[in-house]
CSV table of C-alpha atoms in Angstrom, one decimal:
chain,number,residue,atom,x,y,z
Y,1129,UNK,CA,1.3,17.4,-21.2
Y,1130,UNK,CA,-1.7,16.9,-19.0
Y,1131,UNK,CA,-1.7,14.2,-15.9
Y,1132,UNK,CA,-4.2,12.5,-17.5
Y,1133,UNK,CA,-2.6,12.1,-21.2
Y,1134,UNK,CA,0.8,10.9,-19.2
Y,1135,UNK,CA,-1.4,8.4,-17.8
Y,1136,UNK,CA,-3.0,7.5,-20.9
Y,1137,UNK,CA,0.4,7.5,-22.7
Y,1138,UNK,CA,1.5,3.9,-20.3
Y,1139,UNK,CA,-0.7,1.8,-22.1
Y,1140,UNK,CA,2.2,1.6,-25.0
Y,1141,UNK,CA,5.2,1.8,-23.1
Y,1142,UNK,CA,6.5,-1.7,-22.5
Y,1143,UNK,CA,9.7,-1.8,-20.2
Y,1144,UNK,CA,12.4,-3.0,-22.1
Y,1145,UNK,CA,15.4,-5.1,-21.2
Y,1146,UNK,CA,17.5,-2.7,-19.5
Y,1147,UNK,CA,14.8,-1.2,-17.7
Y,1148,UNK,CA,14.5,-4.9,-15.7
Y,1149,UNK,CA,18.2,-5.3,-15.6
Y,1150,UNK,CA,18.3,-1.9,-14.3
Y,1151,UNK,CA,15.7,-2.6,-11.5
Y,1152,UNK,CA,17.5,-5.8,-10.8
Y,1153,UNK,CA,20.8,-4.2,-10.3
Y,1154,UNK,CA,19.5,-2.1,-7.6
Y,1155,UNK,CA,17.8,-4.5,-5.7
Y,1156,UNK,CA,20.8,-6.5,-5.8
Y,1157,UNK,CA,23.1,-3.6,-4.3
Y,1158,UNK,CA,20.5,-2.5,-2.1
Y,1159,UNK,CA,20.6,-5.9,-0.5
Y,1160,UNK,CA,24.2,-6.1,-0.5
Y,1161,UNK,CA,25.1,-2.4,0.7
Y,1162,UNK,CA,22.9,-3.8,3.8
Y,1163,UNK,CA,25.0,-6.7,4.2
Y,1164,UNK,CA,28.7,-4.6,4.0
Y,1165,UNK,CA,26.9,-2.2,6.9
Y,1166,UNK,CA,26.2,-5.0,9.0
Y,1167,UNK,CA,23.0,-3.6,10.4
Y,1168,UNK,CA,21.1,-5.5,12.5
Y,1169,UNK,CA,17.2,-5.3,11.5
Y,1170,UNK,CA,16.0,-7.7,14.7
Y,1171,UNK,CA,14.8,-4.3,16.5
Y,1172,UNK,CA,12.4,-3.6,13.5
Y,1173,UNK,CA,10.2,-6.8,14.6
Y,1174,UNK,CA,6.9,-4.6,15.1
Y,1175,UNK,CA,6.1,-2.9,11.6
Y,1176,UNK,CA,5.2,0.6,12.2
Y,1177,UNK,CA,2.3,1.2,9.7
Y,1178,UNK,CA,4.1,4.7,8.0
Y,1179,UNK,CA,7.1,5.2,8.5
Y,1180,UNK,CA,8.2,1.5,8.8
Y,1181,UNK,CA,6.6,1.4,4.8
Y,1182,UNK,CA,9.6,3.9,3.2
Y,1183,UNK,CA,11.6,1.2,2.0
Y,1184,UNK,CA,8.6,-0.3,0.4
Y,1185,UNK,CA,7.2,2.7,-1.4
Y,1186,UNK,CA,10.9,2.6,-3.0
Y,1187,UNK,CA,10.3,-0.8,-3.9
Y,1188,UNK,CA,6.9,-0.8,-5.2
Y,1189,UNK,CA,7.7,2.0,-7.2
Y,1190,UNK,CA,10.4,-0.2,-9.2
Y,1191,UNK,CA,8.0,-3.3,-8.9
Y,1192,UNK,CA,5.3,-1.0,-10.9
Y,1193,UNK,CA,8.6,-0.2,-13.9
Y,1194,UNK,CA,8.2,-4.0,-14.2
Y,1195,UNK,CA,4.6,-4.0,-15.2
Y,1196,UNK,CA,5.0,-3.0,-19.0
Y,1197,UNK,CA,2.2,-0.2,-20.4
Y,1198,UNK,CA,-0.2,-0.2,-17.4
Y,1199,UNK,CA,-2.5,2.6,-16.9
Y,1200,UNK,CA,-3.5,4.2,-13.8
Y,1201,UNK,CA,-6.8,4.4,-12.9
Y,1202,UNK,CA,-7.2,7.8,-11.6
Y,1203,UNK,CA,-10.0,8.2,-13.9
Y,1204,UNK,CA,-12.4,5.8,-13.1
Y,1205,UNK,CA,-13.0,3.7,-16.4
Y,1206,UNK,CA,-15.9,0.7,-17.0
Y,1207,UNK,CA,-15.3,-2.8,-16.3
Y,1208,UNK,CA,-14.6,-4.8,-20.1
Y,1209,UNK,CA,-16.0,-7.6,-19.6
Y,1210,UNK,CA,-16.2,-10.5,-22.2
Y,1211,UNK,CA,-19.9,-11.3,-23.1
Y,1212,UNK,CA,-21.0,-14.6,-22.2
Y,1213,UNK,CA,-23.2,-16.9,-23.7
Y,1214,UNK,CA,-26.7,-17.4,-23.0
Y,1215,UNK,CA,-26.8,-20.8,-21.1
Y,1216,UNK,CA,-28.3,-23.9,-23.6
Y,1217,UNK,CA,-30.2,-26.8,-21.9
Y,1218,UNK,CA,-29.0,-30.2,-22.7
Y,1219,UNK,CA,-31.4,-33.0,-22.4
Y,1220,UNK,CA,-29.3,-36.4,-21.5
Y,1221,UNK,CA,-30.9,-39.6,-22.8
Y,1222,UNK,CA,-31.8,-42.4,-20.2
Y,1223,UNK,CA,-28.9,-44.6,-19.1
Y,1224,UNK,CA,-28.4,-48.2,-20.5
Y,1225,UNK,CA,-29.3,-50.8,-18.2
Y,1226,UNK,CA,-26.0,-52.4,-17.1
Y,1227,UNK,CA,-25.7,-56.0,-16.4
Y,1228,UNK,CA,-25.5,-57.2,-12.9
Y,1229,UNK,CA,-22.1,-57.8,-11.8
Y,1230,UNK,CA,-21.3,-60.6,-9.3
Y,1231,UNK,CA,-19.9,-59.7,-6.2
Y,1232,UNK,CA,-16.1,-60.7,-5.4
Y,1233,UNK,CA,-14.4,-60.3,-2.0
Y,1234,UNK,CA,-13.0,-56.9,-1.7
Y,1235,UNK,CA,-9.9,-55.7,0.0
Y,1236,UNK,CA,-9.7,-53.0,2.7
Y,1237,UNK,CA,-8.9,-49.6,1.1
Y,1238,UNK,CA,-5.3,-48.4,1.6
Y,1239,UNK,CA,-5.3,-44.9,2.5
Y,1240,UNK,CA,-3.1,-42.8,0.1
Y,1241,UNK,CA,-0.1,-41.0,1.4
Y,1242,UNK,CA,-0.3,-37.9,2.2
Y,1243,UNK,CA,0.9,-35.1,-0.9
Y,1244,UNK,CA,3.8,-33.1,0.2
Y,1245,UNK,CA,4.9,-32.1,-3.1
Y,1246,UNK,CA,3.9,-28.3,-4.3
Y,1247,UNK,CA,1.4,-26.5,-2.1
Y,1248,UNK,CA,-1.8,-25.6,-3.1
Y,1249,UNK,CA,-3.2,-22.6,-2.9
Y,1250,UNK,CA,-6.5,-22.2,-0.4
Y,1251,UNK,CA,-8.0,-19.8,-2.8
Y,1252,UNK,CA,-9.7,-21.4,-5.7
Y,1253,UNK,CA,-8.8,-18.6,-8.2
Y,1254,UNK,CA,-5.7,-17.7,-9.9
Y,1255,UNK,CA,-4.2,-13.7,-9.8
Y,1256,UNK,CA,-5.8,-13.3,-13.1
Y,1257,UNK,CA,-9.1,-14.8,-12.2
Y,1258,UNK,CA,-9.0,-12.8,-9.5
Y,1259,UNK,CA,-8.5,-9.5,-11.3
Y,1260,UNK,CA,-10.9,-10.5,-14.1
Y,1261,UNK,CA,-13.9,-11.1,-11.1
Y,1262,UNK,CA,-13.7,-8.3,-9.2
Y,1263,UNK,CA,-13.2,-5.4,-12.2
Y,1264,UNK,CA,-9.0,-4.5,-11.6
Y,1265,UNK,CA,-9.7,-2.4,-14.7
Y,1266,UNK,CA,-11.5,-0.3,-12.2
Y,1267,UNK,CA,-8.8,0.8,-10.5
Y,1268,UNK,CA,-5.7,0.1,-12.9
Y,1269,UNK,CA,-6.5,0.7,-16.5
Y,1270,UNK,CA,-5.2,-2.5,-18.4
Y,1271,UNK,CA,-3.1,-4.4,-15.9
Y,1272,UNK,CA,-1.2,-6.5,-15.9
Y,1273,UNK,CA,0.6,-8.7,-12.8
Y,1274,UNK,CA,3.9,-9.6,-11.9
Y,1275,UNK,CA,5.9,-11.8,-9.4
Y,1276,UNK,CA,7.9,-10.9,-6.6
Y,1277,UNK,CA,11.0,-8.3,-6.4
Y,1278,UNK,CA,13.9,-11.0,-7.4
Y,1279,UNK,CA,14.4,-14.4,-6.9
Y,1280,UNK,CA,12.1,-16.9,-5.2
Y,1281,UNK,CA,13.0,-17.2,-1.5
Y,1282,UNK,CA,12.7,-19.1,1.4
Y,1283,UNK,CA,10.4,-17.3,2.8
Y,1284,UNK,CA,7.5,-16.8,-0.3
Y,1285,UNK,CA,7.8,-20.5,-0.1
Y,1286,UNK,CA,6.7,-20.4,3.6
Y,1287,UNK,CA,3.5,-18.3,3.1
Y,1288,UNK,CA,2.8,-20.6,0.1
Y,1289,UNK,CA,3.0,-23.6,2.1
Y,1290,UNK,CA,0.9,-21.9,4.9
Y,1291,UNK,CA,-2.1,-22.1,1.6
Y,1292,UNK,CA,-1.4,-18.3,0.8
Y,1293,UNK,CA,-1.7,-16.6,-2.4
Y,1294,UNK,CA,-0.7,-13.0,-3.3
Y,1295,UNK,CA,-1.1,-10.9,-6.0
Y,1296,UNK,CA,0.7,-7.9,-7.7
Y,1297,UNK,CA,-0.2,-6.1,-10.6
Y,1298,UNK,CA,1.3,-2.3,-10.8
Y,1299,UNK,CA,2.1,0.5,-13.6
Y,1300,UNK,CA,4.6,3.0,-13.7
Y,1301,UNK,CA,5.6,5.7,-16.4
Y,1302,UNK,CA,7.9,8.8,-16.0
Y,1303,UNK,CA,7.5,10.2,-12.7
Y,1304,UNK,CA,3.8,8.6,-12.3
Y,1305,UNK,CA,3.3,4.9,-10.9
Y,1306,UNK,CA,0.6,3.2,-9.2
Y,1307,UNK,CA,0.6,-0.6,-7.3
Y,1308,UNK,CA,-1.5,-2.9,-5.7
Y,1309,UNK,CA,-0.4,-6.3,-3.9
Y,1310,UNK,CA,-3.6,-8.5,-2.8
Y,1311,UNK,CA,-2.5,-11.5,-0.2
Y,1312,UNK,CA,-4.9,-14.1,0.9
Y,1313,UNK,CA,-5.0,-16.7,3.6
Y,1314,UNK,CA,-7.0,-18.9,5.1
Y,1315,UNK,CA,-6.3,-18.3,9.1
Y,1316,UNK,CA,-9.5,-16.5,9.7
Y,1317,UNK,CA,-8.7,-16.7,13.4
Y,1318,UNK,CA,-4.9,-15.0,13.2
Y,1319,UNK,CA,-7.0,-12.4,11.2
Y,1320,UNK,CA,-9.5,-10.8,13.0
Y,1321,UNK,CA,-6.8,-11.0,15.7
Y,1322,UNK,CA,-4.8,-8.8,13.3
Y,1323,UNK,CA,-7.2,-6.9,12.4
Y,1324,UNK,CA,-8.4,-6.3,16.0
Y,1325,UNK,CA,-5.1,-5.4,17.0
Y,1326,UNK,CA,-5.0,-2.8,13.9
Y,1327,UNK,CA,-7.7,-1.0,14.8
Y,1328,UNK,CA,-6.9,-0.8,18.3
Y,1329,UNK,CA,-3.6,0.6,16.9
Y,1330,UNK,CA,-5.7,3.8,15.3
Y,1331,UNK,CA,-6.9,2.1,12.0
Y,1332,UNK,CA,-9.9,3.1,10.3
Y,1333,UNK,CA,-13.1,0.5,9.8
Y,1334,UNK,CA,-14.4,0.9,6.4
Y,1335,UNK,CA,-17.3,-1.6,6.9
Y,1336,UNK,CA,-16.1,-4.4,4.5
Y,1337,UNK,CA,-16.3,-8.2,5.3
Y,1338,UNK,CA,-17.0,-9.4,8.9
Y,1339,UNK,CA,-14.3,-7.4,9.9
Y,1340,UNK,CA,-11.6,-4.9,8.5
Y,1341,UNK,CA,-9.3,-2.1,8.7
Y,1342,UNK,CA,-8.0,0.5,6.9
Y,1343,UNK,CA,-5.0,2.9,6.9
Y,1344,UNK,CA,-4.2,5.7,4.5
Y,1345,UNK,CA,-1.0,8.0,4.8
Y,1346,UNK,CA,-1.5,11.2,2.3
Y,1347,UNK,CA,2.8,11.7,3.6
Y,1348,UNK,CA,3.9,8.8,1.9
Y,1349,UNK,CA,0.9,8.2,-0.3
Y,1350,UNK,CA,0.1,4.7,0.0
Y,1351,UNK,CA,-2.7,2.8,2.0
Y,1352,UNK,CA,-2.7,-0.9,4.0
Y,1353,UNK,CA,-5.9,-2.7,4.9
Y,1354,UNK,CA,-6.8,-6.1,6.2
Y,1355,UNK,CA,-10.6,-7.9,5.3
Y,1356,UNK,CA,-11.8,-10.9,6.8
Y,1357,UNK,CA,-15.0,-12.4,5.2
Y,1358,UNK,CA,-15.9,-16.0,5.3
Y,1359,UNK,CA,-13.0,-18.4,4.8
Y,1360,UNK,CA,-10.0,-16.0,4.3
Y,1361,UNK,CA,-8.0,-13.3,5.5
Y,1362,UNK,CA,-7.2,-10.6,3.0
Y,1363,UNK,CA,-3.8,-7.7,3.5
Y,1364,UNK,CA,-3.8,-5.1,0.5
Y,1365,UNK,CA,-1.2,-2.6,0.0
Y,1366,UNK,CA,-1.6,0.1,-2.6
Y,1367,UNK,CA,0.9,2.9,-3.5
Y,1368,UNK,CA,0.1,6.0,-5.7
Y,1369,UNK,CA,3.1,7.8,-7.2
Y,1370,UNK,CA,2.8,11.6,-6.9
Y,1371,UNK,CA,0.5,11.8,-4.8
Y,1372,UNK,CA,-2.7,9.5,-3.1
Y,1373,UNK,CA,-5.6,11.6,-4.0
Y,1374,UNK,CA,-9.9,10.9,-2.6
Y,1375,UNK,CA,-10.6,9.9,-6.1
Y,1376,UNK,CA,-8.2,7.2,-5.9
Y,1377,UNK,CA,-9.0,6.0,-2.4
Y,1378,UNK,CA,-12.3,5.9,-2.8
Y,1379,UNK,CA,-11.9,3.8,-6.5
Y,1380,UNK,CA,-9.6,1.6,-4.0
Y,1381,UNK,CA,-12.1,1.0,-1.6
Y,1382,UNK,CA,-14.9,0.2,-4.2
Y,1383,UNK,CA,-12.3,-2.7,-5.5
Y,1384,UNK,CA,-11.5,-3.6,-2.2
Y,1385,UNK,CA,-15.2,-4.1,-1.7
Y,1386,UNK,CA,-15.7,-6.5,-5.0
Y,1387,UNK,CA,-12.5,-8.5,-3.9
Y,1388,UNK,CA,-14.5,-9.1,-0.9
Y,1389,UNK,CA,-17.8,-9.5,-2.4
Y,1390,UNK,CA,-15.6,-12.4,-5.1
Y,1391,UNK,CA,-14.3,-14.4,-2.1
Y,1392,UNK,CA,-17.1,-14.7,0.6
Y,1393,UNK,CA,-19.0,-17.4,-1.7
Y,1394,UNK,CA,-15.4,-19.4,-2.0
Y,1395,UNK,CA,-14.2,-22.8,0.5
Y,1396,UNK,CA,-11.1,-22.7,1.4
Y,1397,UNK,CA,-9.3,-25.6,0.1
Y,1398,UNK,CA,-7.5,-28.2,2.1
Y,1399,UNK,CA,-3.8,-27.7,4.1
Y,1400,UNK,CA,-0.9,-28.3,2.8
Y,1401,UNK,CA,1.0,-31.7,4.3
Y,1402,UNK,CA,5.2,-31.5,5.0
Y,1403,UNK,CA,7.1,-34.3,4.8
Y,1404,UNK,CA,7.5,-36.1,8.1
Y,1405,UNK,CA,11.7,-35.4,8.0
Y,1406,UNK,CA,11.0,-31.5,8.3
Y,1407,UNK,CA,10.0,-31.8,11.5
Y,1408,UNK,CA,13.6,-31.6,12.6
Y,1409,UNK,CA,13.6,-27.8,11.2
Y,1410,UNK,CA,10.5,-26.8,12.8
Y,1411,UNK,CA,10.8,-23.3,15.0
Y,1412,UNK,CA,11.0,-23.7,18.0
Y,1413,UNK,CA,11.0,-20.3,18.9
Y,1414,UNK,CA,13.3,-17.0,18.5
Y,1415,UNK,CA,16.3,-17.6,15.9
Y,1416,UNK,CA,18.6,-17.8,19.6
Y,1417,UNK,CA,17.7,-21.4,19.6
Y,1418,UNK,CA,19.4,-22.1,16.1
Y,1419,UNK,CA,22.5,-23.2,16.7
Y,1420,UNK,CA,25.9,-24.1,15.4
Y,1421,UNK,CA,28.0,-27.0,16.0
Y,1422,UNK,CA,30.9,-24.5,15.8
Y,1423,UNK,CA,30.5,-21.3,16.7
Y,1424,UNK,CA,30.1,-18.4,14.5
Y,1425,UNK,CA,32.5,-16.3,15.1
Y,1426,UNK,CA,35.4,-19.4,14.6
Y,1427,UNK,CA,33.7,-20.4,11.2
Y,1428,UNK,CA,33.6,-16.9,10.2
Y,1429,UNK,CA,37.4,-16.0,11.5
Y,1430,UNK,CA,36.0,-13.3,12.9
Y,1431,UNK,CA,36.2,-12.4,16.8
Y,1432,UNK,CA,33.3,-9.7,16.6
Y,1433,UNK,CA,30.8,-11.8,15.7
Y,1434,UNK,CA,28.1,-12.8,18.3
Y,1435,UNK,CA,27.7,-16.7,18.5
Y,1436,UNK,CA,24.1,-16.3,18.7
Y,1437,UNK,CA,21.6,-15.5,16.0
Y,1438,UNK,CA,19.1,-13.3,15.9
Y,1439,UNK,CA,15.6,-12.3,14.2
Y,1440,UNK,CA,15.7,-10.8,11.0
Y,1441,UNK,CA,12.1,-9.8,10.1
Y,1442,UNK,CA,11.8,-7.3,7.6
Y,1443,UNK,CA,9.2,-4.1,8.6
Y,1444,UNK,CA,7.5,-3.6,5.4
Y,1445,UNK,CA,5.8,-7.7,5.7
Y,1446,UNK,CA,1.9,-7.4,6.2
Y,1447,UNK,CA,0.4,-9.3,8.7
Y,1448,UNK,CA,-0.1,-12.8,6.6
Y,1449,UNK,CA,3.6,-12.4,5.8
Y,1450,UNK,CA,4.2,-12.2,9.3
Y,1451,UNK,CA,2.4,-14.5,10.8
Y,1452,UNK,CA,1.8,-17.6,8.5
Y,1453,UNK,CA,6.0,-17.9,7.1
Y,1454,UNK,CA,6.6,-20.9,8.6
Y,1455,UNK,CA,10.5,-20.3,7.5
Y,1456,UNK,CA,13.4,-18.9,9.8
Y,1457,UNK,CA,15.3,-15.6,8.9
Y,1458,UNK,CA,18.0,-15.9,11.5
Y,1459,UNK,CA,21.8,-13.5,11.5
Y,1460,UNK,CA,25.1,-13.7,12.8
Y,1461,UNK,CA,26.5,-10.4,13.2
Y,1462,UNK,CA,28.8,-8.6,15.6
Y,1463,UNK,CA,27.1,-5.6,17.9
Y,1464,UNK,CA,25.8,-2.7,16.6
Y,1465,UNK,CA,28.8,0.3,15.9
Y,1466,UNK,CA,31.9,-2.8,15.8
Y,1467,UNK,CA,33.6,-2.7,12.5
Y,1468,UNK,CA,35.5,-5.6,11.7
Y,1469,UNK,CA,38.6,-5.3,9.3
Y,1470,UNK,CA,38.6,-5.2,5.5
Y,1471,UNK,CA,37.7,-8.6,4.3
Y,1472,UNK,CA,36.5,-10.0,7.3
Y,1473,UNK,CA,33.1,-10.9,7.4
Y,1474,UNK,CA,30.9,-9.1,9.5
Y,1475,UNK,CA,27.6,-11.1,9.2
Y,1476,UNK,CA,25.9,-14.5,8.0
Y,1477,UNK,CA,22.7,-15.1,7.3
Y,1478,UNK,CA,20.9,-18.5,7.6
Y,1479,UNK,CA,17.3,-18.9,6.6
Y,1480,UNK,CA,15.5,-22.4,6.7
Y,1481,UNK,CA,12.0,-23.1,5.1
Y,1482,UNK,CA,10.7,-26.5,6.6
Y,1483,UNK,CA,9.5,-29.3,4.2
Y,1484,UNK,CA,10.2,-26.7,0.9
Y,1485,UNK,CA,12.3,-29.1,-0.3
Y,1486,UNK,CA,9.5,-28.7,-3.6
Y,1487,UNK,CA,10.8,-25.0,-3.7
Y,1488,UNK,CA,14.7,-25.8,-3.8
Y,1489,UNK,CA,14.8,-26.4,-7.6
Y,1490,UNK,CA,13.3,-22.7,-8.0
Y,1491,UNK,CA,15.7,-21.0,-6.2
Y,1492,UNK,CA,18.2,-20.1,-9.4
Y,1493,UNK,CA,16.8,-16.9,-10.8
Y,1494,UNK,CA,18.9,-13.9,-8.8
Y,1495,UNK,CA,20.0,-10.9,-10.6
Y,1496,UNK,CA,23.0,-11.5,-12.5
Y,1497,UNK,CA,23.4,-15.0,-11.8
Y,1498,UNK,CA,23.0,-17.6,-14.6
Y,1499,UNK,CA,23.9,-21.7,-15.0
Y,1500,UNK,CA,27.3,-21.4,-15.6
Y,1501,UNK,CA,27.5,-19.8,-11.7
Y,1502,UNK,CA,25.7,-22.5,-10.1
Y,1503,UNK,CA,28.0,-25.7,-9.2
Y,1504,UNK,CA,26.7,-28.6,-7.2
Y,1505,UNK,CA,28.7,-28.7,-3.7
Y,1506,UNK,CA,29.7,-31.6,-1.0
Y,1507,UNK,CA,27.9,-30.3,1.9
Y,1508,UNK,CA,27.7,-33.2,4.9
Y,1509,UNK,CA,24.1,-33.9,6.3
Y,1510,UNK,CA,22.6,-32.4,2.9
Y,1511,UNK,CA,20.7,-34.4,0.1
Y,1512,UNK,CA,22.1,-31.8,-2.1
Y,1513,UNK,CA,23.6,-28.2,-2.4
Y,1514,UNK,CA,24.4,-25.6,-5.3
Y,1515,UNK,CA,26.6,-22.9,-4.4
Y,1516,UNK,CA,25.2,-19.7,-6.9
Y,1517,UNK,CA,27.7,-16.2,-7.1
Y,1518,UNK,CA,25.9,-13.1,-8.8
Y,1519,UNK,CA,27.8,-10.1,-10.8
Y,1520,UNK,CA,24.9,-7.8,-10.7
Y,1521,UNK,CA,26.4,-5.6,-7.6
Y,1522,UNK,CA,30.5,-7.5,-7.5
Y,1523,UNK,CA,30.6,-10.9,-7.1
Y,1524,UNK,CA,29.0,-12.3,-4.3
Y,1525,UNK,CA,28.1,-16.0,-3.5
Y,1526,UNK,CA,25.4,-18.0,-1.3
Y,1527,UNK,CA,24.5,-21.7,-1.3
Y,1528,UNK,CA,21.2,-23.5,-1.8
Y,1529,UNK,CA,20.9,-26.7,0.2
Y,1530,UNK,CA,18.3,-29.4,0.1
Y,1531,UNK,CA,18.0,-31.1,3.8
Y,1532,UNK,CA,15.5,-33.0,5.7
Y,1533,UNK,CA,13.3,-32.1,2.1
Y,1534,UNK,CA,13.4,-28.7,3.4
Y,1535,UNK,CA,15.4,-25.6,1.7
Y,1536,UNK,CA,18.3,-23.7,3.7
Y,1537,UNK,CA,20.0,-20.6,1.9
Y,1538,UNK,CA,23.2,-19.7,3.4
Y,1539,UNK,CA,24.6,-16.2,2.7
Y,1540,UNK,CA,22.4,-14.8,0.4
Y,1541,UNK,CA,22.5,-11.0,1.5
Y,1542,UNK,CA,26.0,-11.5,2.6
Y,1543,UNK,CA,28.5,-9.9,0.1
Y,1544,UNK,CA,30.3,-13.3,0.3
Y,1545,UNK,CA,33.3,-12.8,-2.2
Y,1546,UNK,CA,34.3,-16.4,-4.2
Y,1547,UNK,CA,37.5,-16.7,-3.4
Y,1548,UNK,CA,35.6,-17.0,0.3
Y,1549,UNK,CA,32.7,-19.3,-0.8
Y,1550,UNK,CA,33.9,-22.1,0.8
Y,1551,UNK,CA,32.6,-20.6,4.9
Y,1552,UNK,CA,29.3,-21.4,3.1
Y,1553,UNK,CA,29.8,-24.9,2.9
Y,1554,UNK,CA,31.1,-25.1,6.4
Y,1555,UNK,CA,28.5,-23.1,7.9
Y,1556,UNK,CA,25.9,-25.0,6.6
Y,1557,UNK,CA,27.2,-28.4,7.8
Y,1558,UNK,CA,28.0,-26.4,11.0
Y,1559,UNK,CA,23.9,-26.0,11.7
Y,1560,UNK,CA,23.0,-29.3,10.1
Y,1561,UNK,CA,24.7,-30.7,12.5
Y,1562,UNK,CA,23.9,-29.1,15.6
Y,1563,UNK,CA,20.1,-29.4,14.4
C-alpha cells in the first residue's frame, strides 16, 4: 500500500475504546515510573529546542491516536468551505415617538464586583472557529481537535487564567501520524521578548506577523515557532510521524500564515480578575520559598528527603506555557543517586494554582479513576478537599483541595499507595499553614 492510500485510509478509522484506555494507561505509568525514580527535573528549567522535545514527540504521537480518522495533509487538499449567503438589506421603519418621561432623582451607580468566576479567553474565537477561518483542512485533511493528555491540571488552569487559549487537533494511523498544537496569548510584550531571545538562540525568521521565529528539526521531525501580530502572541508545535518532509513545512508555514492573517484584525478581550483571598498563594519567587510548617522529611518519615522544594518545570512547555502559568509546580525529593528503602517515600509534589478555585470541580477525570474513588477529606485551613486513588498503573492516590478559592493538588505524580493516603492530608495542612 502506497503512503498516500495509508493516509487516505485514516479518514474511517475512529479509535476505539481501548485504544484511549490504552493511551491512558501509559501516560499514567509514565508519570508514575517518574515518580518511583525520584528524578529531579529542576535542572531542565531552560527547554532545549530539539533534544529537550523527545518526550513530547512520544506524546504527541499518542495525542494524535486520540483524534479518530484524521487525515494528513501531505497532499495539499482545497479549503471546503460552506457557501454563504448573499447579504439582503433590511429597511427598518421609523421609530415611534415615545412619550416624555419625567425625570426622578437618580442614585449614584454601584460599580459591579469584579467576575472571578471562569476565565475568559482573550481570543474571540473558539478552536473550531479557529480551524474553520484559517483553512486547517489545508494542512490536516478532516480534523478534528482534542483536549489535553489526561486530566485537567493546575497548571492548564494557570495559562487559562493568564487569558490563553490552545488548540490541538492531530491524526494518527499505523505507523503514520501528524499534530499540531496552536497557543495564543495576549502578552505581546513577553512575546517579542521570546521571540527575540529565540532568534538570538539560532531560530529562523520566516517573515510572518510583526515578528516571529521558526525552528525545524528533520532528526526528530517536528517544528516550533512563535508569531506576534497585533494583540497576541502565538507558539505552534507540529510533529510529522515518519518523517518531516518540504512539502509539509512549507503547507505548515502557509497555515501558519492564515492563523496570522485570522488574528491581526481581532482585540484582545479584557483580563481575567482573582479573587482577593488568592493573594496569599501568589509566587513569590523560586518554589524554595514554599514552605512547610513541618518539615518534609518528618511528614514523609523519611530522613533523605530535602526540606526544601524545588522547581519542577517540565522541558517540552513552549514559551506562553512558561511564562504566563501563574501556578507553582514545586517537589520534595531527596538528592539525586539516594535511594530510600522500599515503601518509603522518596518524593512529594505540591502544585498550587492561585484563585482557580473555578477549576477545582474539573479536576476528577485521571486515568483509571472514577466517583466511587473520590471521597471528600477533613483537611484544616481548606474550604474543601477530595482525596482521588487511580488503578490505571497500581493504585496510587493524591488529593484535590480548595483553599483561599484557589486549587492545590498534593501528590499527584507521586505513586502514593492508599493504605499511605493519609501524608496527603497532613502535608497539605502542613503548607496551608505555614503559607
Amino acid at each position: 500500500m502506497s503512503g498516500d492510500d495509508e493516509r487516505d485510509q485514516w479518514r474511517s478509522v475512529p479509535p476505539t475504546d481501548d485504544d484511549l484506555t490504552s493511551i491512558g494507561v501509559s501516560v499514567r505509568r509514565a508519570v508514575l515510573s517518574r515518580a518511583r525514580d525520584g528524578q529531579r527535573t529542576s535542572s531542565r528549567r531552560r527547554r532545549l529546542r530539539f533534544t529537550g522535545r523527545v518526550g513530547s514527540v512520544v506524546a504527541l504521537v499518542a495525542l494524535g491516536a486520540t483524534s479518530g480518522g484524521v487525515a494528513l495533509g501531505l497532499i495539499p487538499s482545497p479549503f471546503e468551505g460552506t457557501p454563504q449567503a448573499a447579504p439582503t438589506a433590511t429597511v427598518s421603519a421609523p421609530p415611534e415617538q415615545a412619550p416624555t418621561a419625567t425625570p426622578t432623582p437618580s442614585v449614584s451607580p454601584v460599580a459591579p464586583a469584579p467576575d472571578t468566576g471562569p476565565p475568559a479567553a482573550a481570543l474571540p474565537l473558539s478552536c473550531d472557529e479557529l480551524a474553520s477561518a484559517s483553512a486547517l483542512t489545508s494542512l490536516l485533511r478532516a480534523p478534528e481537535s482534542y483536549g489535553g493528555l489526561g486530566p485537567f491540571m493546575p497548571s492548564e488552569a494557570g495559562v487559562l487564567q493568564a487569558g490563553g487559549t490552545t488548540c490541538r487537533w492531530g491524526s494518527s494511523s499505523g505507523s503514520a501520524s501528524a499534530s499540531l498544537q496552536l497557543t495564543v496569548s495576549p502578552d505581546v510584550e513577553t512575546g517579542r521578548a521570546w521571540v527575540t531571545q529565540e532568534r538570538a538562540g539560532g531560530a529562523a525568521d520566516d517573515g510572518l506577523g510583526d515578528l516571529s521565529a521558526v525552528s525545524c528539526s528533520t532528526e526528530y521531525a517536528l517544528c516550533d515557532g512563535s508569531v506576534v501580530v497585533g494583540d497576541f502572541w502565538i507558539e505552534y508545535h507540529y510533529e510529522e510521524s515518519p518523517g518531516l518532509t518540504a512539502a509539509a513545512r512549507a503547507l505548515l508555514a502557509d497555515h501558519v500564515g492564515r492563523v496570522v492573517d485570522v488574528v491581526r484584525p481581532l482585540e484582545a478581550g479584557p483580563g481575567w480578575v482573582a479573587p482577593a483571598a488568592s493573594a496569599r498563594w501568589a509566587p513569590a519567587g523560586a518554589c524554595a520559598t514554599l514552605g512547610t510548617a513541618t518539615p518534609m522529611s518528618t511528614l514523609l518519615s523519611s530522613p533523605e528527603v530535602v526540606d526544601t522544594a524545588i522547581d519542577v518545570l517540565p522541558g517540552t512547555r513552549n514559551g506562553i506555557e512558561q511564562t504566563q502559568d501563574g501556578s507553582w509546580e514545586c517537589r520534595w525529593t531527596v538528592p539525586e543517586g539516594v535511594g530510600t528503602p522500599e515503601g518509603v517515600l522518596a518524593s512529594m509534589d505540591v502544585e498550587i494554582a492561585p484563585g482557580a478555585g473555578w477549576a477545582w470541580e474539573q479536576a476528577p477525570g485521571t486515568f483509571g479513576d472514577t466517583s466511587d474513588s473520590a471521597q471528600h477529606v477533613a483537611v484544616t485551613g481548606a474550604q474543601d478537599a477530595v482525596q482521588r486513588c487511580s488503578t490505571a498503573e497500581g493504585d496510587s492516590c493524591w488529593l484535590d483541595v480548595l483553599v483561599d478559592d484557589s486549587w492545590m493538588q498534593v501528590g499527584y505524580g507521586n505513586a502514593v499507595p492508599p493504605d499511605q493516603a493519609g501524608v496527603l492530608a497532613a502535608v497539605a495542612e502542613s503548607v496551608i499553614a505555614a503559607r
